[in-house]
PDB file of C-alpha atoms in Angstrom:
ATOM      1  CA  GLU A 755      49.142 -34.244 -24.975  1.00 42.00           C
ATOM      2  CA  ILE A 756      45.962 -32.510 -26.126  1.00 41.00           C
ATOM      3  CA  MET A 757      44.463 -31.978 -22.667  1.00 42.00           C
ATOM      4  CA  PRO A 758      47.044 -29.466 -21.261  1.00 44.00           C
ATOM      5  CA  SER A 759      46.667 -27.183 -24.304  1.00 44.00           C
ATOM      6  CA  LEU A 760      42.886 -27.342 -24.037  1.00 40.00           C
ATOM      7  CA  VAL A 761      43.043 -26.514 -20.330  1.00 41.00           C
ATOM      8  CA  GLY A 762      45.474 -23.679 -21.035  1.00 45.00           C
ATOM      9  CA  SER A 763      43.178 -22.216 -23.720  1.00 43.00           C
ATOM     10  CA  GLU A 764      40.173 -22.459 -21.420  1.00 41.00           C
ATOM     11  CA  MET A 765      42.077 -20.666 -18.632  1.00 41.00           C
ATOM     12  CA  CYS A 766      43.060 -17.870 -21.041  1.00 41.00           C
ATOM     13  CA  ILE A 767      39.420 -17.417 -22.069  1.00 37.00           C
ATOM     14  CA  ARG A 768      38.305 -17.312 -18.432  1.00 39.00           C
ATOM     15  CA  ASP A 769      41.085 -14.813 -17.583  1.00 41.00           C
ATOM     16  CA  ARG A 770      40.020 -12.551 -20.449  1.00 38.00           C
ATOM     17  CA  GLU A 771      36.372 -12.727 -19.398  1.00 38.00           C
ATOM     18  CA  LYS A 772      37.389 -11.946 -15.808  1.00 45.00           C
ATOM     19  CA  ARG A 773      38.986  -8.658 -16.912  1.00 56.00           C
ATOM     20  CA  MET A 774      35.848  -7.582 -18.767  1.00 65.00           C
ATOM     21  CA  HIS A 775      32.940  -6.421 -16.651  1.00 84.00           C
ATOM     22  CA  LYS A 776      29.962  -8.753 -16.901  1.00 90.00           C
ATOM     23  CA  TYR A 777      27.424  -5.899 -16.981  1.00 94.00           C
ATOM     24  CA  LEU A 778      28.967  -3.771 -19.744  1.00 94.00           C
ATOM     25  CA  LYS A 779      26.369  -5.224 -22.129  1.00 94.00           C
ATOM     26  CA  ALA A 780      23.579  -4.071 -19.762  1.00 96.00           C
ATOM     27  CA  ILE A 781      24.228  -0.453 -20.809  1.00 96.00           C
ATOM     28  CA  GLY A 782      24.659  -1.263 -24.502  1.00 94.00           C
ATOM     29  CA  TYR A 783      28.314  -2.285 -24.847  1.00 94.00           C
ATOM     30  CA  GLY A 784      27.781  -5.888 -25.878  1.00 90.00           C
ATOM     31  CA  ASN A 785      29.920  -5.129 -28.956  1.00 90.00           C
ATOM     32  CA  ILE A 786      33.107  -5.111 -26.835  1.00 90.00           C
ATOM     33  CA  THR A 787      34.357  -8.688 -27.131  1.00 87.00           C
ATOM     34  CA  SER A 788      38.158  -8.500 -26.811  1.00 89.00           C
ATOM     35  CA  GLN A 789      40.669  -7.122 -24.345  1.00 88.00           C
ATOM     36  CA  LYS A 790      42.099  -4.825 -27.036  1.00 91.00           C
ATOM     37  CA  GLN A 791      38.669  -3.274 -27.684  1.00 91.00           C
ATOM     38  CA  LEU A 792      38.152  -2.865 -23.945  1.00 91.00           C
ATOM     39  CA  ASN A 793      41.519  -1.132 -23.445  1.00 90.00           C
ATOM     40  CA  GLU A 794      40.828   1.263 -26.323  1.00 92.00           C
ATOM     41  CA  PHE A 795      37.357   1.991 -24.971  1.00 92.00           C
ATOM     42  CA  LEU A 796      38.600   2.719 -21.432  1.00 92.00           C
ATOM     43  CA  LYS A 797      41.455   4.908 -22.732  1.00 91.00           C
ATOM     44  CA  LYS A 798      38.981   6.923 -24.801  1.00 91.00           C
ATOM     45  CA  ALA A 799      36.688   7.265 -21.761  1.00 90.00           C
ATOM     46  CA  GLU A 800      39.600   8.697 -19.728  1.00 88.00           C
ATOM     47  CA  GLU A 801      40.319  11.280 -22.433  1.00 88.00           C
ATOM     48  CA  THR A 802      36.714  12.304 -23.167  1.00 89.00           C
ATOM     49  CA  PHE A 803      35.190  12.114 -19.677  1.00 90.00           C
ATOM     50  CA  SER A 804      31.957  13.976 -18.905  1.00 89.00           C
ATOM     51  CA  ASN A 805      32.778  14.667 -15.263  1.00 88.00           C
ATOM     52  CA  HIS A 806      35.482  13.971 -12.713  1.00 84.00           C
ATOM     53  CA  GLU A 807      35.894  14.278  -8.955  1.00 85.00           C
ATOM     54  CA  ILE A 808      38.914  14.155  -6.649  1.00 85.00           C
ATOM     55  CA  VAL A 809      39.259  13.615  -2.905  1.00 84.00           C
ATOM     56  CA  ALA A 810      42.557  13.806  -0.995  1.00 79.00           C
ATOM     57  CA  MET A 811      43.620  10.472   0.490  1.00 74.00           C
ATOM     58  CA  GLU A 812      47.342  10.880   1.205  1.00 73.00           C
ATOM     59  CA  GLU A 813      49.842  13.722   1.123  1.00 71.00           C
ATOM     60  CA  GLU A 814      50.941  13.056  -2.451  1.00 73.00           C
ATOM     61  CA  LEU A 815      48.068  10.904  -3.686  1.00 82.00           C
ATOM     62  CA  ASP A 816      44.392  11.604  -4.409  1.00 85.00           C
ATOM     63  CA  PHE A 817      41.496   9.272  -5.161  1.00 85.00           C
ATOM     64  CA  CYS A 818      40.066  10.215  -8.548  1.00 89.00           C
ATOM     65  CA  GLU A 819      36.903   9.198 -10.367  1.00 90.00           C
ATOM     66  CA  TYR A 820      36.310   9.862 -14.073  1.00 91.00           C
ATOM     67  CA  GLN A 821      32.756   9.531 -15.310  1.00 92.00           C
ATOM     68  CA  LYS A 822      31.927   9.019 -18.976  1.00 93.00           C
ATOM     69  CA  GLU A 823      28.220   9.389 -19.761  1.00 94.00           C
ATOM     70  CA  CYS A 824      26.960   7.477 -22.799  1.00 94.00           C
ATOM     71  CA  GLY A 825      23.207   8.065 -22.508  1.00 93.00           C
ATOM     72  CA  ALA A 826      20.439   9.215 -20.190  1.00 92.00           C
ATOM     73  CA  GLY A 827      21.616   8.066 -16.757  1.00 94.00           C
ATOM     74  CA  ILE A 828      24.071   5.428 -18.022  1.00 96.00           C
ATOM     75  CA  GLY A 829      27.832   5.432 -18.396  1.00 95.00           C
ATOM     76  CA  ILE A 830      31.221   4.242 -17.150  1.00 94.00           C
ATOM     77  CA  ASN A 831      33.076   5.097 -13.938  1.00 93.00           C
ATOM     78  CA  LEU A 832      36.875   4.862 -13.930  1.00 92.00           C
ATOM     79  CA  CYS A 833      38.421   5.021 -10.470  1.00 91.00           C
ATOM     80  CA  GLY A 834      42.043   5.187  -9.424  1.00 89.00           C
ATOM     81  CA  SER A 835      44.812   7.281  -7.943  1.00 87.00           C
ATOM     82  CA  LEU A 836      46.127  10.645  -9.096  1.00 85.00           C
ATOM     83  CA  ASP A 837      49.648  11.719  -8.075  1.00 83.00           C
ATOM     84  CA  ILE A 838      51.046  15.249  -7.703  1.00 81.00           C
ATOM     85  CA  ARG A 839      52.107  15.205 -11.388  1.00 81.00           C
ATOM     86  CA  ASP A 840      48.504  14.493 -12.448  1.00 80.00           C
ATOM     87  CA  ASN A 841      49.342  10.956 -13.553  1.00 85.00           C
ATOM     88  CA  PHE A 842      46.198   8.811 -13.319  1.00 87.00           C
ATOM     89  CA  GLU A 843      46.523   5.107 -12.517  1.00 88.00           C
ATOM     90  CA  ARG A 844      43.259   3.232 -13.000  1.00 88.00           C
ATOM     91  CA  GLN A 845      42.426   0.684 -10.298  1.00 89.00           C
ATOM     92  CA  TYR A 846      39.055  -0.464 -11.608  1.00 90.00           C
ATOM     93  CA  TYR A 847      36.083   0.546 -13.734  1.00 93.00           C
ATOM     94  CA  SER A 848      32.364  -0.165 -13.587  1.00 93.00           C
ATOM     95  CA  PRO A 849      29.265   0.542 -15.673  1.00 95.00           C
ATOM     96  CA  TYR A 850      26.611   2.568 -13.876  1.00 95.00           C
ATOM     97  CA  PHE A 851      22.911   3.311 -14.160  1.00 96.00           C
ATOM     98  CA  ILE A 852      21.355   6.145 -12.141  1.00 95.00           C
ATOM     99  CA  GLY A 853      17.934   5.237 -10.753  1.00 94.00           C
ATOM    100  CA  SER A 854      15.106   7.641  -9.931  1.00 93.00           C
ATOM    101  CA  GLY A 855      13.062   8.339  -6.818  1.00 92.00           C
ATOM    102  CA  ILE A 856      13.699   6.909  -3.361  1.00 92.00           C
ATOM    103  CA  THR A 857      13.636   3.149  -2.775  1.00 93.00           C
ATOM    104  CA  THR A 858      13.949   2.933   0.996  1.00 89.00           C
ATOM    105  CA  PHE A 859      14.799   4.727   4.237  1.00 87.00           C
ATOM    106  CA  ALA A 860      17.081   2.548   6.338  1.00 80.00           C
ATOM    107  CA  ASP A 861      20.162   2.433   8.508  1.00 81.00           C
ATOM    108  CA  VAL A 862      23.054   1.751   6.154  1.00 86.00           C
ATOM    109  CA  ILE A 863      26.498   0.351   6.896  1.00 88.00           C
ATOM    110  CA  VAL A 864      29.176   0.957   4.257  1.00 90.00           C
ATOM    111  CA  GLU A 865      32.142  -1.389   3.899  1.00 91.00           C
ATOM    112  CA  ARG A 866      35.250  -1.105   1.728  1.00 88.00           C
ATOM    113  CA  ARG A 867      36.022  -4.057  -0.518  1.00 87.00           C
ATOM    114  CA  MET A 868      39.222  -5.927   0.343  1.00 83.00           C
ATOM    115  CA  ASP A 869      40.767  -5.758  -3.128  1.00 76.00           C
ATOM    116  CA  ARG A 870      40.186  -2.131  -4.128  1.00 79.00           C
ATOM    117  CA  ASP A 871      38.831   1.278  -3.099  1.00 80.00           C
ATOM    118  CA  ALA A 872      35.264   0.356  -4.005  1.00 86.00           C
ATOM    119  CA  TYR A 873      32.510   0.280  -1.406  1.00 91.00           C
ATOM    120  CA  VAL A 874      29.323  -1.674  -0.790  1.00 93.00           C
ATOM    121  CA  GLY A 875      26.330  -0.619   1.276  1.00 92.00           C
ATOM    122  CA  ILE A 876      24.380  -2.942   3.550  1.00 92.00           C
ATOM    123  CA  CYS A 877      20.828  -2.071   4.543  1.00 87.00           C
ATOM    124  CA  GLU A 878      18.071  -4.135   6.094  1.00 80.00           C
ATOM    125  CA  ASP A 879      14.593  -3.288   4.886  1.00 78.00           C
ATOM    126  CA  LEU A 880      11.752  -5.079   6.657  1.00 75.00           C
ATOM    127  CA  LYS A 881       9.807  -5.338   3.397  1.00 75.00           C
ATOM    128  CA  VAL A 882      12.359  -7.830   2.075  1.00 78.00           C
ATOM    129  CA  GLY A 883      13.348  -9.524   5.310  1.00 72.00           C
ATOM    130  CA  ILE A 884      17.050  -9.882   4.395  1.00 79.00           C
ATOM    131  CA  SER A 885      20.054  -7.567   4.436  1.00 86.00           C
ATOM    132  CA  LEU A 886      20.408  -6.027   0.972  1.00 92.00           C
ATOM    133  CA  ILE A 887      23.972  -5.487  -0.237  1.00 94.00           C
ATOM    134  CA  PHE A 888      24.526  -3.010  -3.061  1.00 96.00           C
ATOM    135  CA  TYR A 889      27.436  -1.480  -4.964  1.00 95.00           C
ATOM    136  CA  LEU A 890      27.836   2.135  -3.802  1.00 94.00           C
ATOM    137  CA  GLN A 891      27.625   4.586  -6.720  1.00 93.00           C
ATOM    138  CA  ASN A 892      28.547   7.866  -4.989  1.00 90.00           C
ATOM    139  CA  THR A 893      31.806   6.697  -3.393  1.00 87.00           C
ATOM    140  CA  LEU A 894      33.517  10.092  -3.288  1.00 85.00           C
ATOM    141  CA  GLU A 895      30.506  11.754  -1.699  1.00 86.00           C
ATOM    142  CA  TYR A 896      30.515   9.036   0.954  1.00 87.00           C
ATOM    143  CA  LEU A 897      34.286   9.429   1.608  1.00 82.00           C
ATOM    144  CA  ILE A 898      33.822  13.128   2.231  1.00 80.00           C
ATOM    145  CA  GLU A 899      30.778  12.520   4.443  1.00 79.00           C
ATOM    146  CA  SER A 900      32.469   9.707   6.407  1.00 75.00           C
ATOM    147  CA  ARG A 901      35.182  12.051   7.618  1.00 69.00           C
ATOM    148  CA  PHE A 902      32.597  13.593   9.896  1.00 62.00           C
ATOM    149  CA  HIS A 903      30.507  10.487  10.667  1.00 61.00           C
ATOM    150  CA  SER A 904      30.984   6.784  11.374  1.00 55.00           C
ATOM    151  CA  ARG A 905      30.657   4.053   8.734  1.00 54.00           C
ATOM    152  CA  GLU A 906      27.024   3.612   9.803  1.00 58.00           C
ATOM    153  CA  VAL A 907      24.944   6.234   8.028  1.00 59.00           C
ATOM    154  CA  ALA A 908      21.585   6.570   9.785  1.00 55.00           C
ATOM    155  CA  PRO A 909      18.984   7.475   8.847  1.00 67.00           C
ATOM    156  CA  VAL A 910      19.405   7.990   5.112  1.00 79.00           C
ATOM    157  CA  SER A 911      17.370   7.426   1.991  1.00 89.00           C
ATOM    158  CA  VAL A 912      18.700   5.054  -0.661  1.00 93.00           C
ATOM    159  CA  THR A 913      17.984   4.991  -4.384  1.00 95.00           C
ATOM    160  CA  PHE A 914      18.506   1.525  -5.849  1.00 96.00           C
ATOM    161  CA  ALA A 915      19.146   0.742  -9.515  1.00 97.00           C
ATOM    162  CA  GLY A 916      19.659  -2.584 -11.247  1.00 97.00           C
ATOM    163  CA  LEU A 917      21.791  -3.488 -14.254  1.00 97.00           C
ATOM    164  CA  CYS A 918      20.494  -6.543 -16.075  1.00 97.00           C
ATOM    165  CA  ASN A 919      21.835  -8.367 -19.153  1.00 96.00           C
ATOM    166  CA  GLY A 920      18.525 -10.004 -20.057  1.00 96.00           C
ATOM    167  CA  GLY A 921      15.220 -11.196 -18.700  1.00 96.00           C
ATOM    168  CA  THR A 922      11.749 -12.571 -19.293  1.00 97.00           C
ATOM    169  CA  ILE A 923       8.318 -10.936 -19.239  1.00 97.00           C
ATOM    170  CA  LEU A 924       5.585 -12.796 -17.339  1.00 95.00           C
ATOM    171  CA  LEU A 925       1.863 -12.130 -17.177  1.00 93.00           C
ATOM    172  CA  PRO A 926       0.463 -10.842 -13.861  1.00 90.00           C
ATOM    173  CA  ILE A 927      -1.303 -13.025 -11.292  1.00 86.00           C
ATOM    174  CA  MET A 928      -5.051 -12.444 -11.244  1.00 80.00           C
ATOM    175  CA  LYS A 929      -6.166 -11.010  -7.883  1.00 76.00           C
ATOM    176  CA  ASN A 930      -9.498  -9.532  -6.891  1.00 74.00           C
ATOM    177  CA  GLU A 931      -9.882  -6.553  -4.563  1.00 76.00           C
ATOM    178  CA  GLU A 932     -10.457  -8.714  -1.489  1.00 79.00           C
ATOM    179  CA  GLN A 933      -7.345 -10.800  -2.132  1.00 72.00           C
ATOM    180  CA  GLU A 934      -5.272  -7.645  -2.588  1.00 74.00           C
ATOM    181  CA  LYS A 935      -6.502  -6.226   0.736  1.00 78.00           C
ATOM    182  CA  MET A 936      -5.703  -9.512   2.487  1.00 78.00           C
ATOM    183  CA  ARG A 937      -2.209  -9.578   0.963  1.00 74.00           C
ATOM    184  CA  LYS A 938      -1.434  -6.039   2.166  1.00 74.00           C
ATOM    185  CA  LYS A 939      -2.721  -6.865   5.645  1.00 78.00           C
ATOM    186  CA  GLU A 940      -0.530  -9.981   5.833  1.00 76.00           C
ATOM    187  CA  LEU A 941       2.516  -8.020   4.668  1.00 74.00           C
ATOM    188  CA  LYS A 942       1.883  -5.345   7.303  1.00 75.00           C
ATOM    189  CA  ASN A 943       1.595  -7.971  10.046  1.00 79.00           C
ATOM    190  CA  ARG A 944       4.776  -9.669   8.856  1.00 74.00           C
ATOM    191  CA  LYS A 945       6.729  -6.394   8.930  1.00 71.00           C
ATOM    192  CA  MET A 946       5.583  -5.793  12.502  1.00 78.00           C
ATOM    193  CA  LEU A 947       6.704  -9.304  13.495  1.00 75.00           C
ATOM    194  CA  LEU A 948      10.074  -8.857  11.769  1.00 72.00           C
ATOM    195  CA  SER A 949      10.602  -5.553  13.558  1.00 73.00           C
ATOM    196  CA  ALA A 950       9.771  -7.165  16.918  1.00 78.00           C
ATOM    197  CA  ALA A 951      11.997 -10.180  16.190  1.00 76.00           C
ATOM    198  CA  LYS A 952      14.863  -7.858  15.275  1.00 73.00           C
ATOM    199  CA  ASN A 953      14.561  -6.335  18.758  1.00 78.00           C
ATOM    200  CA  GLY A 954      14.740  -9.778  20.389  1.00 83.00           C
ATOM    201  CA  ASP A 955      11.044 -10.613  20.858  1.00 83.00           C
ATOM    202  CA  GLN A 956      10.947 -14.413  21.333  1.00 85.00           C
ATOM    203  CA  VAL A 957       7.199 -14.665  20.659  1.00 83.00           C
ATOM    204  CA  ALA A 958       7.599 -12.832  17.346  1.00 79.00           C
ATOM    205  CA  MET A 959      10.430 -15.191  16.331  1.00 81.00           C
ATOM    206  CA  GLU A 960       8.261 -18.225  17.058  1.00 83.00           C
ATOM    207  CA  SER A 961       5.304 -16.713  15.155  1.00 83.00           C
ATOM    208  CA  LEU A 962       7.502 -16.086  12.098  1.00 74.00           C
ATOM    209  CA  THR A 963       8.849 -19.643  12.231  1.00 82.00           C
ATOM    210  CA  LEU A 964       5.351 -21.139  12.396  1.00 82.00           C
ATOM    211  CA  GLU A 965       4.180 -18.813   9.606  1.00 80.00           C
ATOM    212  CA  ASP A 966       7.068 -19.910   7.358  1.00 79.00           C
ATOM    213  CA  ILE A 967       6.305 -23.596   8.022  1.00 85.00           C
ATOM    214  CA  ASP A 968       2.637 -23.012   7.197  1.00 83.00           C
ATOM    215  CA  THR A 969       3.532 -21.138   3.993  1.00 78.00           C
ATOM    216  CA  TYR A 970       5.907 -23.920   2.914  1.00 78.00           C
ATOM    217  CA  SER A 971       3.180 -26.509   3.463  1.00 85.00           C
ATOM    218  CA  LYS A 972       0.600 -24.533   1.429  1.00 80.00           C
ATOM    219  CA  VAL A 973       3.028 -23.877  -1.442  1.00 78.00           C
ATOM    220  CA  SER A 974       4.089 -27.547  -1.562  1.00 83.00           C
ATOM    221  CA  GLN A 975       0.447 -28.590  -1.935  1.00 84.00           C
ATOM    222  CA  ARG A 976      -0.280 -26.048  -4.673  1.00 80.00           C
ATOM    223  CA  LEU A 977       2.855 -26.919  -6.657  1.00 77.00           C
ATOM    224  CA  ILE A 978       1.363 -30.318  -7.427  1.00 83.00           C
ATOM    225  CA  THR A 979      -1.177 -28.727  -9.804  1.00 82.00           C
ATOM    226  CA  GLU A 980       0.102 -25.150 -10.357  1.00 82.00           C
ATOM    227  CA  ASP A 981       3.162 -23.421 -11.791  1.00 81.00           C
ATOM    228  CA  VAL A 982       5.450 -21.708  -9.263  1.00 81.00           C
ATOM    229  CA  PHE A 983       5.093 -18.300 -10.975  1.00 84.00           C
ATOM    230  CA  SER A 984       1.306 -18.419 -10.595  1.00 83.00           C
ATOM    231  CA  ILE A 985       1.853 -18.752  -6.833  1.00 82.00           C
ATOM    232  CA  VAL A 986       4.833 -16.451  -6.265  1.00 84.00           C
ATOM    233  CA  ASP A 987       3.894 -12.905  -7.210  1.00 87.00           C
ATOM    234  CA  THR A 988       7.303 -11.291  -6.588  1.00 90.00           C
ATOM    235  CA  TYR A 989      10.659 -12.214  -5.046  1.00 91.00           C
ATOM    236  CA  PHE A 990      14.112 -10.815  -4.209  1.00 91.00           C
ATOM    237  CA  MET A 991      16.767 -13.550  -3.807  1.00 91.00           C
ATOM    238  CA  PRO A 992      20.587 -13.594  -3.693  1.00 92.00           C
ATOM    239  CA  TYR A 993      22.054 -14.957  -6.910  1.00 92.00           C
ATOM    240  CA  GLY A 994      25.482 -16.491  -7.515  1.00 87.00           C
ATOM    241  CA  ILE A 995      28.554 -15.970  -5.334  1.00 87.00           C
ATOM    242  CA  GLU A 996      28.755 -12.160  -5.618  1.00 88.00           C
ATOM    243  CA  CYS A 997      27.104 -10.475  -2.627  1.00 90.00           C
ATOM    244  CA  ASP A 998      25.460  -7.659  -4.649  1.00 93.00           C
ATOM    245  CA  ARG A 999      23.798  -9.806  -7.339  1.00 95.00           C
ATOM    246  CA  TYR A1000      20.150 -10.806  -7.044  1.00 96.00           C
ATOM    247  CA  SER A1001      17.491 -12.738  -8.892  1.00 96.00           C
ATOM    248  CA  ILE A1002      14.272 -10.718  -8.948  1.00 96.00           C
ATOM    249  CA  LEU A1003      10.669 -10.954 -10.068  1.00 96.00           C
ATOM    250  CA  GLY A1004       8.681  -7.736  -9.931  1.00 95.00           C
ATOM    251  CA  GLU A1005       5.691  -5.884 -11.337  1.00 95.00           C
ATOM    252  CA  ILE A1006       6.336  -3.258 -14.020  1.00 97.00           C
ATOM    253  CA  LEU A1007       5.033   0.114 -12.814  1.00 97.00           C
ATOM    254  CA  GLU A1008       6.482   2.332 -15.553  1.00 96.00           C
ATOM    255  CA  MET A1009       8.731   1.869 -18.565  1.00 96.00           C
ATOM    256  CA  HIS A1010      10.469   3.787 -21.326  1.00 96.00           C
ATOM    257  CA  THR A1011      13.417   3.314 -23.675  1.00 97.00           C
ATOM    258  CA  ILE A1012      16.787   5.050 -23.832  1.00 96.00           C
ATOM    259  CA  GLN A1013      19.663   4.760 -26.278  1.00 96.00           C
ATOM    260  CA  ASN A1014      23.376   4.243 -25.834  1.00 96.00           C
ATOM    261  CA  GLU A1015      24.719   7.227 -27.777  1.00 94.00           C
ATOM    262  CA  ASP A1016      28.017   5.478 -28.594  1.00 93.00           C
ATOM    263  CA  THR A1017      26.630   2.204 -29.962  1.00 93.00           C
ATOM    264  CA  GLY A1018      23.053   3.167 -30.830  1.00 94.00           C
ATOM    265  CA  GLU A1019      21.722   0.169 -28.888  1.00 96.00           C
ATOM    266  CA  GLU A1020      18.213   0.533 -27.437  1.00 97.00           C
ATOM    267  CA  LEU A1021      17.624  -0.212 -23.750  1.00 97.00           C
ATOM    268  CA  TYR A1022      14.526  -0.662 -21.599  1.00 97.00           C
ATOM    269  CA  VAL A1023      14.305   1.275 -18.352  1.00 97.00           C
ATOM    270  CA  MET A1024      11.622  -0.373 -16.226  1.00 97.00           C
ATOM    271  CA  ARG A1025      10.439   0.807 -12.824  1.00 97.00           C
ATOM    272  CA  LEU A1026       9.630  -2.309 -10.830  1.00 97.00           C
ATOM    273  CA  GLU A1027       7.908  -3.097  -7.568  1.00 94.00           C
ATOM    274  CA  VAL A1028       9.763  -5.987  -5.965  1.00 94.00           C
ATOM    275  CA  ASN A1029       8.650  -7.030  -2.465  1.00 88.00           C
ATOM    276  CA  GLU A1030       7.198  -3.521  -2.029  1.00 88.00           C
ATOM    277  CA  LEU A1031      10.514  -1.891  -2.984  1.00 92.00           C
ATOM    278  CA  GLU A1032      10.410   0.362  -6.049  1.00 94.00           C
ATOM    279  CA  PHE A1033      13.502   0.864  -8.220  1.00 96.00           C
ATOM    280  CA  ASP A1034      14.598   1.103 -11.867  1.00 97.00           C
ATOM    281  CA  VAL A1035      16.230  -1.637 -13.929  1.00 97.00           C
ATOM    282  CA  CYS A1036      18.136  -1.123 -17.188  1.00 97.00           C
ATOM    283  CA  VAL A1037      18.235  -4.010 -19.691  1.00 97.00           C
ATOM    284  CA  PRO A1038      19.000  -4.301 -23.462  1.00 97.00           C
ATOM    285  CA  ILE A1039      15.802  -4.596 -25.523  1.00 97.00           C
ATOM    286  CA  LYS A1040      17.240  -7.397 -27.695  1.00 96.00           C
ATOM    287  CA  ASN A1041      17.829  -9.598 -24.627  1.00 96.00           C
ATOM    288  CA  VAL A1042      14.293  -9.390 -23.217  1.00 97.00           C
ATOM    289  CA  ILE A1043      11.981 -12.315 -23.997  1.00 97.00           C
ATOM    290  CA  GLY A1044       8.376 -11.149 -24.310  1.00 96.00           C
ATOM    291  CA  GLU A1045       6.676  -7.776 -24.617  1.00 95.00           C
ATOM    292  CA  PRO A1046       6.935  -5.600 -21.481  1.00 96.00           C
ATOM    293  CA  ALA A1047       3.926  -3.539 -20.409  1.00 96.00           C
ATOM    294  CA  VAL A1048       2.717  -1.837 -17.252  1.00 95.00           C
ATOM    295  CA  GLY A1049       1.085  -4.460 -15.007  1.00 93.00           C
ATOM    296  CA  ARG A1050       3.105  -7.363 -16.365  1.00 96.00           C
ATOM    297  CA  ARG A1051       6.054  -8.839 -14.485  1.00 97.00           C
ATOM    298  CA  PHE A1052       9.793  -8.890 -15.230  1.00 97.00           C
ATOM    299  CA  LYS A1053      12.114 -11.713 -14.174  1.00 97.00           C
ATOM    300  CA  GLY A1054      15.892 -11.417 -14.375  1.00 96.00           C
ATOM    301  CA  ASN A1055      19.245 -11.398 -12.599  1.00 96.00           C
ATOM    302  CA  ILE A1056      20.546  -7.968 -11.626  1.00 97.00           C
ATOM    303  CA  TRP A1057      23.651  -6.273 -10.293  1.00 96.00           C
ATOM    304  CA  LEU A1058      22.248  -4.057  -7.534  1.00 96.00           C
ATOM    305  CA  GLN A1059      23.657  -0.542  -7.305  1.00 96.00           C
ATOM    306  CA  GLY A1060      22.643   2.180  -4.869  1.00 95.00           C
ATOM    307  CA  ARG A1061      23.102   5.866  -4.169  1.00 94.00           C
ATOM    308  CA  LEU A1062      23.008   7.317  -0.646  1.00 92.00           C
ATOM    309  CA  ASN A1063      21.058  10.580  -0.590  1.00 90.00           C
ATOM    310  CA  PHE A1064      22.940  12.638   1.993  1.00 80.00           C
TER     311      PHE A1064
END
C-alpha cells in the first residue's frame, strides 16, 4: 500500500524537475526551486524583456523570441508563436550565455528538433575528431538566412559557449619545451590523417587505427602507476543522453567574474582551450571546487551552445 504512493510522489518530483531547465543555475538562478517560482519568473521575463525579434512563419502566425538579459552576456530566451492579435504563446525557454571570439571555421549542418522550433548545429572539427552538436543560439538569424541557402551553411565561423553547473580545478601537467613541440607535431599529423580518412584514404584509416591501438597500450601501462589526469591533458567527450552535452577538461587561458543582476550571484567566466578549441564557459563560483587560475585546468560537464557568424 505504501509503494504506489511513493512511486507516485517520485514521478511528480521527476515531472517537476523535467519542466525546469537543468542549466538555469549555471547563470545564477539556483534559487528557483518550484514550478510556481519558475512560472512567475518566466512571466516577468516576458513583460520586462530586453530585446525581441519576430520572423514570419505562416500567414497569421509569427515565430517570436523574447530575450531577457540578467547580466553581462547571460540571460533567458523565451520562444513561441505570436498571432495577429499579438497574443504570445510560449513553446519553450532556455538560459543563454554569449561567448567571445571565434572557436572554429567549419561546414555546419543545422537540424530542427522534433518536439519544438529549436535548432541544433552539427559541425566536424578535425581538432576534436568527432562531430560536435550544439544548441543554436541565433535561431531567428538562421531562419532568415536559410530562406536563401540550404540547411548546410558552409563555410561559416562558429562561436561556442558552455553553460556549466559546477566543476573542479586541476593543476596543469608539467611539460618541457621539447615535449610541447612533439605534442603539437603529433596533433598536426593526426589532423592531416583525419582529413585524408574523411576523404576515403584507406591508408590513413589504417594508420589512425594502429595509432589508436598504440595509444591505448601506452595509456594502459602508465595507468598502473599514474593517475589518469596526469596522462590526459585535455578531452572533449559526449556526456549523458542529450546530444549537446559534453564532459570537458581544458586549460584556463583567461578568466573573470560577472554577476547575475537579479540574484546577485557571482559567476566565473573562463576561456578554455579544449582539444585546441577555444571557447568560454560560465559556471557559478560557489559550485567550483578549487581555485581557478590561468594555466590550471577546469573539469566539468557543459551544455554546449553556439552562434553562427553569418
